[in-house]
Amino acid sequence: MQRATLGNFSSIICFKAAITGMEDALGEKAAAIALTAAGRQRGKSLAKELGLEASTSFEEIAAKMRSALGAEGTRLCIVDQIVQEENSIKIYTSETLCSANEEAGSPRKCTYTLGAVWGALEQTLGKRFQGKHTESVLRGGSHDVFEFVEFG
């Protein structure tokens, strides 16, 4: 535990205020780059903490990430499933930090959350990926979906 009285967690309201403050100060694109990079670092650390390995099934990786990032953990998001398709890996998430309290149709993209699952995936599989937010609950999707294609 990092703080004796308040514990390890902060509110979504405060974190989202930091996101919008960074966007105002740096611009949307620079803030997205910074937040995604910060999330990737967190994701890599998380994968190490959880002992995730490439030999682990995507179902087990999703379950461990769900526990660490969901209601039993930091509450960043719920990792519902990880699916490997022909040329990509898709991670289906819900209740993401970035989509919280946004109006339907909002153009908001998940940045920090994308980065966190991205870093965890790279650390686990020992590969580099290009990642993007491809579906959003804010724009009619059933999940916030992050799609990863092997880089290089």
PDB file of C-alpha atoms in Angstrom:
ATOM      1  CA  MET A   1       0.000   0.000   0.000  1.00  0.00           C
ATOM      2  CA  GLN A   2       1.343   3.371  -1.043  1.00  0.00           C
ATOM      3  CA  ARG A   3      -0.771   5.582   1.270  1.00  0.00           C
ATOM      4  CA  ALA A   4      -1.828   4.608   4.770  1.00  0.00           C
ATOM      5  CA  THR A   5      -5.220   6.329   4.794  1.00  0.00           C
ATOM      6  CA  LEU A   6      -6.255   6.778   1.165  1.00  0.00           C
ATOM      7  CA  GLY A   7      -4.842   3.546  -0.239  1.00  0.00           C
ATOM      8  CA  ASN A   8      -3.493   2.914  -3.722  1.00  0.00           C
ATOM      9  CA  PHE A   9      -6.312   4.233  -5.882  1.00  0.00           C
ATOM     10  CA  SER A  10      -7.466   7.616  -7.137  1.00  0.00           C
ATOM     11  CA  SER A  11     -10.700   8.628  -8.809  1.00  0.00           C
ATOM     12  CA  ILE A  12     -11.563   8.446 -12.481  1.00  0.00           C
ATOM     13  CA  ILE A  13     -12.602  12.093 -12.240  1.00  0.00           C
ATOM     14  CA  CYS A  14      -9.081  13.154 -11.238  1.00  0.00           C
ATOM     15  CA  PHE A  15      -7.353  10.984 -13.848  1.00  0.00           C
ATOM     16  CA  LYS A  16      -9.624  12.220 -16.633  1.00  0.00           C
ATOM     17  CA  ALA A  17      -8.949  15.798 -15.519  1.00  0.00           C
ATOM     18  CA  ALA A  18      -5.231  15.072 -15.936  1.00  0.00           C
ATOM     19  CA  ILE A  19      -5.908  13.703 -19.432  1.00  0.00           C
ATOM     20  CA  THR A  20      -7.923  16.723 -20.546  1.00  0.00           C
ATOM     21  CA  GLY A  21      -5.406  19.077 -18.911  1.00  0.00           C
ATOM     22  CA  MET A  22      -2.586  17.428 -20.867  1.00  0.00           C
ATOM     23  CA  GLU A  23      -4.639  17.736 -24.061  1.00  0.00           C
ATOM     24  CA  ASP A  24      -5.191  21.454 -23.398  1.00  0.00           C
ATOM     25  CA  ALA A  25      -1.513  22.077 -22.606  1.00  0.00           C
ATOM     26  CA  LEU A  26       0.176  19.841 -25.178  1.00  0.00           C
ATOM     27  CA  GLY A  27      -2.449  19.392 -27.851  1.00  0.00           C
ATOM     28  CA  GLU A  28      -4.495  16.264 -28.472  1.00  0.00           C
ATOM     29  CA  LYS A  29      -1.887  14.358 -30.507  1.00  0.00           C
ATOM     30  CA  ALA A  30       1.075  15.021 -28.194  1.00  0.00           C
ATOM     31  CA  ALA A  31      -1.017  14.140 -25.137  1.00  0.00           C
ATOM     32  CA  ALA A  32      -2.153  10.899 -26.821  1.00  0.00           C
ATOM     33  CA  ILE A  33       1.468   9.948 -27.535  1.00  0.00           C
ATOM     34  CA  ALA A  34       2.514  10.674 -23.941  1.00  0.00           C
ATOM     35  CA  LEU A  35      -0.445   8.842 -22.387  1.00  0.00           C
ATOM     36  CA  THR A  36      -0.064   5.819 -24.652  1.00  0.00           C
ATOM     37  CA  ALA A  37       3.666   5.619 -23.850  1.00  0.00           C
ATOM     38  CA  ALA A  38       2.938   5.863 -20.119  1.00  0.00           C
ATOM     39  CA  GLY A  39       0.334   3.127 -20.437  1.00  0.00           C
ATOM     40  CA  ARG A  40       2.775   0.890 -22.316  1.00  0.00           C
ATOM     41  CA  GLN A  41       5.306   1.215 -19.510  1.00  0.00           C
ATOM     42  CA  ARG A  42       2.633   0.294 -16.980  1.00  0.00           C
ATOM     43  CA  GLY A  43       1.520  -2.653 -19.090  1.00  0.00           C
ATOM     44  CA  LYS A  44       5.052  -4.008 -19.387  1.00  0.00           C
ATOM     45  CA  SER A  45       5.513  -3.770 -15.622  1.00  0.00           C
ATOM     46  CA  LEU A  46       2.151  -5.426 -15.080  1.00  0.00           C
ATOM     47  CA  ALA A  47       3.041  -8.373 -17.336  1.00  0.00           C
ATOM     48  CA  LYS A  48       6.274  -8.870 -15.396  1.00  0.00           C
ATOM     49  CA  GLU A  49       4.430  -8.673 -12.045  1.00  0.00           C
ATOM     50  CA  LEU A  50       1.874 -11.234 -13.240  1.00  0.00           C
ATOM     51  CA  GLY A  51       4.528 -13.556 -14.649  1.00  0.00           C
ATOM     52  CA  LEU A  52       2.838 -13.657 -18.045  1.00  0.00           C
ATOM     53  CA  GLU A  53       4.667 -15.731 -20.665  1.00  0.00           C
ATOM     54  CA  ALA A  54       4.226 -16.379 -24.373  1.00  0.00           C
ATOM     55  CA  SER A  55       3.334 -20.005 -23.643  1.00  0.00           C
ATOM     56  CA  THR A  56       0.268 -18.880 -21.702  1.00  0.00           C
ATOM     57  CA  SER A  57      -3.053 -19.069 -23.585  1.00  0.00           C
ATOM     58  CA  PHE A  58      -4.830 -15.858 -24.569  1.00  0.00           C
ATOM     59  CA  GLU A  59      -7.714 -16.938 -22.347  1.00  0.00           C
ATOM     60  CA  GLU A  60      -5.401 -17.134 -19.319  1.00  0.00           C
ATOM     61  CA  ILE A  61      -3.655 -13.871 -20.205  1.00  0.00           C
ATOM     62  CA  ALA A  62      -7.061 -12.159 -20.438  1.00  0.00           C
ATOM     63  CA  ALA A  63      -8.129 -13.608 -17.067  1.00  0.00           C
ATOM     64  CA  LYS A  64      -4.949 -12.393 -15.350  1.00  0.00           C
ATOM     65  CA  MET A  65      -5.207  -8.960 -16.950  1.00  0.00           C
ATOM     66  CA  ARG A  66      -8.907  -8.794 -16.004  1.00  0.00           C
ATOM     67  CA  SER A  67      -8.018  -9.516 -12.389  1.00  0.00           C
ATOM     68  CA  ALA A  68      -5.171  -6.987 -12.262  1.00  0.00           C
ATOM     69  CA  LEU A  69      -6.903  -4.192 -14.209  1.00  0.00           C
ATOM     70  CA  GLY A  70     -10.550  -4.851 -13.317  1.00  0.00           C
ATOM     71  CA  ALA A  71     -12.692  -4.788 -10.185  1.00  0.00           C
ATOM     72  CA  GLU A  72     -10.216  -6.811  -8.119  1.00  0.00           C
ATOM     73  CA  GLY A  73      -7.289  -4.637  -9.206  1.00  0.00           C
ATOM     74  CA  THR A  74      -6.669  -1.081 -10.348  1.00  0.00           C
ATOM     75  CA  ARG A  75     -10.087  -0.667 -12.038  1.00  0.00           C
ATOM     76  CA  LEU A  76      -8.585   0.691 -15.265  1.00  0.00           C
ATOM     77  CA  CYS A  77     -10.820  -1.510 -17.425  1.00  0.00           C
ATOM     78  CA  ILE A  78     -12.255  -4.983 -17.812  1.00  0.00           C
ATOM     79  CA  VAL A  79     -10.383  -7.189 -20.270  1.00  0.00           C
ATOM     80  CA  ASP A  80     -13.202  -9.329 -21.627  1.00  0.00           C
ATOM     81  CA  GLN A  81     -11.297 -11.381 -24.176  1.00  0.00           C
ATOM     82  CA  ILE A  82      -8.231 -11.598 -26.375  1.00  0.00           C
ATOM     83  CA  VAL A  83      -8.729 -13.009 -29.858  1.00  0.00           C
ATOM     84  CA  GLN A  84      -6.087 -13.876 -32.419  1.00  0.00           C
ATOM     85  CA  GLU A  85      -7.194 -13.356 -35.997  1.00  0.00           C
ATOM     86  CA  GLU A  86      -5.249 -13.933 -39.213  1.00  0.00           C
ATOM     87  CA  ASN A  87      -2.984 -10.901 -39.061  1.00  0.00           C
ATOM     88  CA  SER A  88      -3.873  -9.314 -35.752  1.00  0.00           C
ATOM     89  CA  ILE A  89      -4.660  -9.728 -32.093  1.00  0.00           C
ATOM     90  CA  LYS A  90      -7.765  -7.975 -30.765  1.00  0.00           C
ATOM     91  CA  ILE A  91      -8.302  -7.180 -27.108  1.00  0.00           C
ATOM     92  CA  TYR A  92     -11.936  -6.528 -26.177  1.00  0.00           C
ATOM     93  CA  THR A  93     -12.356  -4.250 -23.152  1.00  0.00           C
ATOM     94  CA  SER A  94     -15.264  -2.683 -21.310  1.00  0.00           C
ATOM     95  CA  GLU A  95     -15.725   0.006 -18.687  1.00  0.00           C
ATOM     96  CA  THR A  96     -12.499   1.674 -19.795  1.00  0.00           C
ATOM     97  CA  LEU A  97     -11.211   4.687 -17.938  1.00  0.00           C
ATOM     98  CA  CYS A  98     -11.154   6.743 -21.135  1.00  0.00           C
ATOM     99  CA  SER A  99     -14.782   6.084 -22.107  1.00  0.00           C
ATOM    100  CA  ALA A 100     -16.165   6.706 -18.614  1.00  0.00           C
ATOM    101  CA  ASN A 101     -18.655   9.574 -18.405  1.00  0.00           C
ATOM    102  CA  GLU A 102     -18.297  10.440 -22.097  1.00  0.00           C
ATOM    103  CA  GLU A 103     -21.371  11.225 -24.147  1.00  0.00           C
ATOM    104  CA  ALA A 104     -22.491   8.918 -26.949  1.00  0.00           C
ATOM    105  CA  GLY A 105     -20.772   9.907 -30.171  1.00  0.00           C
ATOM    106  CA  SER A 106     -17.791  11.435 -28.379  1.00  0.00           C
ATOM    107  CA  PRO A 107     -14.604  11.285 -30.484  1.00  0.00           C
ATOM    108  CA  ARG A 108     -12.528  10.336 -27.412  1.00  0.00           C
ATOM    109  CA  LYS A 109     -10.005   7.570 -28.022  1.00  0.00           C
ATOM    110  CA  CYS A 110      -8.571   5.379 -25.303  1.00  0.00           C
ATOM    111  CA  THR A 111      -4.903   6.282 -24.944  1.00  0.00           C
ATOM    112  CA  TYR A 112      -3.595   5.231 -21.551  1.00  0.00           C
ATOM    113  CA  THR A 113      -5.756   2.081 -21.508  1.00  0.00           C
ATOM    114  CA  LEU A 114      -4.668   1.169 -25.046  1.00  0.00           C
ATOM    115  CA  GLY A 115      -1.062   1.636 -23.940  1.00  0.00           C
ATOM    116  CA  ALA A 116      -1.467  -0.515 -20.843  1.00  0.00           C
ATOM    117  CA  VAL A 117      -2.822  -3.542 -22.691  1.00  0.00           C
ATOM    118  CA  TRP A 118      -0.342  -2.920 -25.527  1.00  0.00           C
ATOM    119  CA  GLY A 119       2.648  -2.976 -23.196  1.00  0.00           C
ATOM    120  CA  ALA A 120       1.378  -6.089 -21.433  1.00  0.00           C
ATOM    121  CA  LEU A 121       0.893  -7.860 -24.777  1.00  0.00           C
ATOM    122  CA  GLU A 122       4.373  -6.931 -26.018  1.00  0.00           C
ATOM    123  CA  GLN A 123       6.044  -7.970 -22.778  1.00  0.00           C
ATOM    124  CA  THR A 124       4.137 -11.247 -22.670  1.00  0.00           C
ATOM    125  CA  LEU A 125       4.775 -12.280 -26.259  1.00  0.00           C
ATOM    126  CA  GLY A 126       8.240 -10.744 -26.594  1.00  0.00           C
ATOM    127  CA  LYS A 127       7.234  -9.021 -29.836  1.00  0.00           C
ATOM    128  CA  ARG A 128       6.693  -5.443 -30.987  1.00  0.00           C
ATOM    129  CA  PHE A 129       3.241  -4.429 -32.178  1.00  0.00           C
ATOM    130  CA  GLN A 130       1.517  -1.494 -33.775  1.00  0.00           C
ATOM    131  CA  GLY A 131      -1.678  -0.823 -31.845  1.00  0.00           C
ATOM    132  CA  LYS A 132      -4.820   1.180 -32.432  1.00  0.00           C
ATOM    133  CA  HIS A 133      -8.264   1.696 -30.946  1.00  0.00           C
ATOM    134  CA  THR A 134     -10.586   0.282 -33.633  1.00  0.00           C
ATOM    135  CA  GLU A 135     -14.052   0.110 -32.020  1.00  0.00           C
ATOM    136  CA  SER A 136     -15.566   2.246 -29.298  1.00  0.00           C
ATOM    137  CA  VAL A 137     -18.546   1.940 -26.988  1.00  0.00           C
ATOM    138  CA  LEU A 138     -18.957   5.678 -27.528  1.00  0.00           C
ATOM    139  CA  ARG A 139     -19.599   5.175 -31.226  1.00  0.00           C
ATOM    140  CA  GLY A 140     -21.886   2.139 -31.199  1.00  0.00           C
ATOM    141  CA  GLY A 141     -19.467  -0.700 -30.442  1.00  0.00           C
ATOM    142  CA  SER A 142     -20.166  -3.341 -27.837  1.00  0.00           C
ATOM    143  CA  HIS A 143     -16.582  -2.953 -26.521  1.00  0.00           C
ATOM    144  CA  ASP A 144     -13.567  -0.717 -26.756  1.00  0.00           C
ATOM    145  CA  VAL A 145     -11.453  -2.887 -29.047  1.00  0.00           C
ATOM    146  CA  PHE A 146      -7.700  -2.547 -29.391  1.00  0.00           C
ATOM    147  CA  GLU A 147      -6.133  -4.187 -32.432  1.00  0.00           C
ATOM    148  CA  PHE A 148      -2.473  -5.121 -32.635  1.00  0.00           C
ATOM    149  CA  VAL A 149      -0.432  -6.052 -35.704  1.00  0.00           C
ATOM    150  CA  GLU A 150       3.126  -7.324 -35.379  1.00  0.00           C
ATOM    151  CA  PHE A 151       5.591  -4.533 -36.124  1.00  0.00           C
ATOM    152  CA  GLY A 152       8.541  -5.109 -38.433  1.00  0.00           C
TER     153      GLY A 152
END
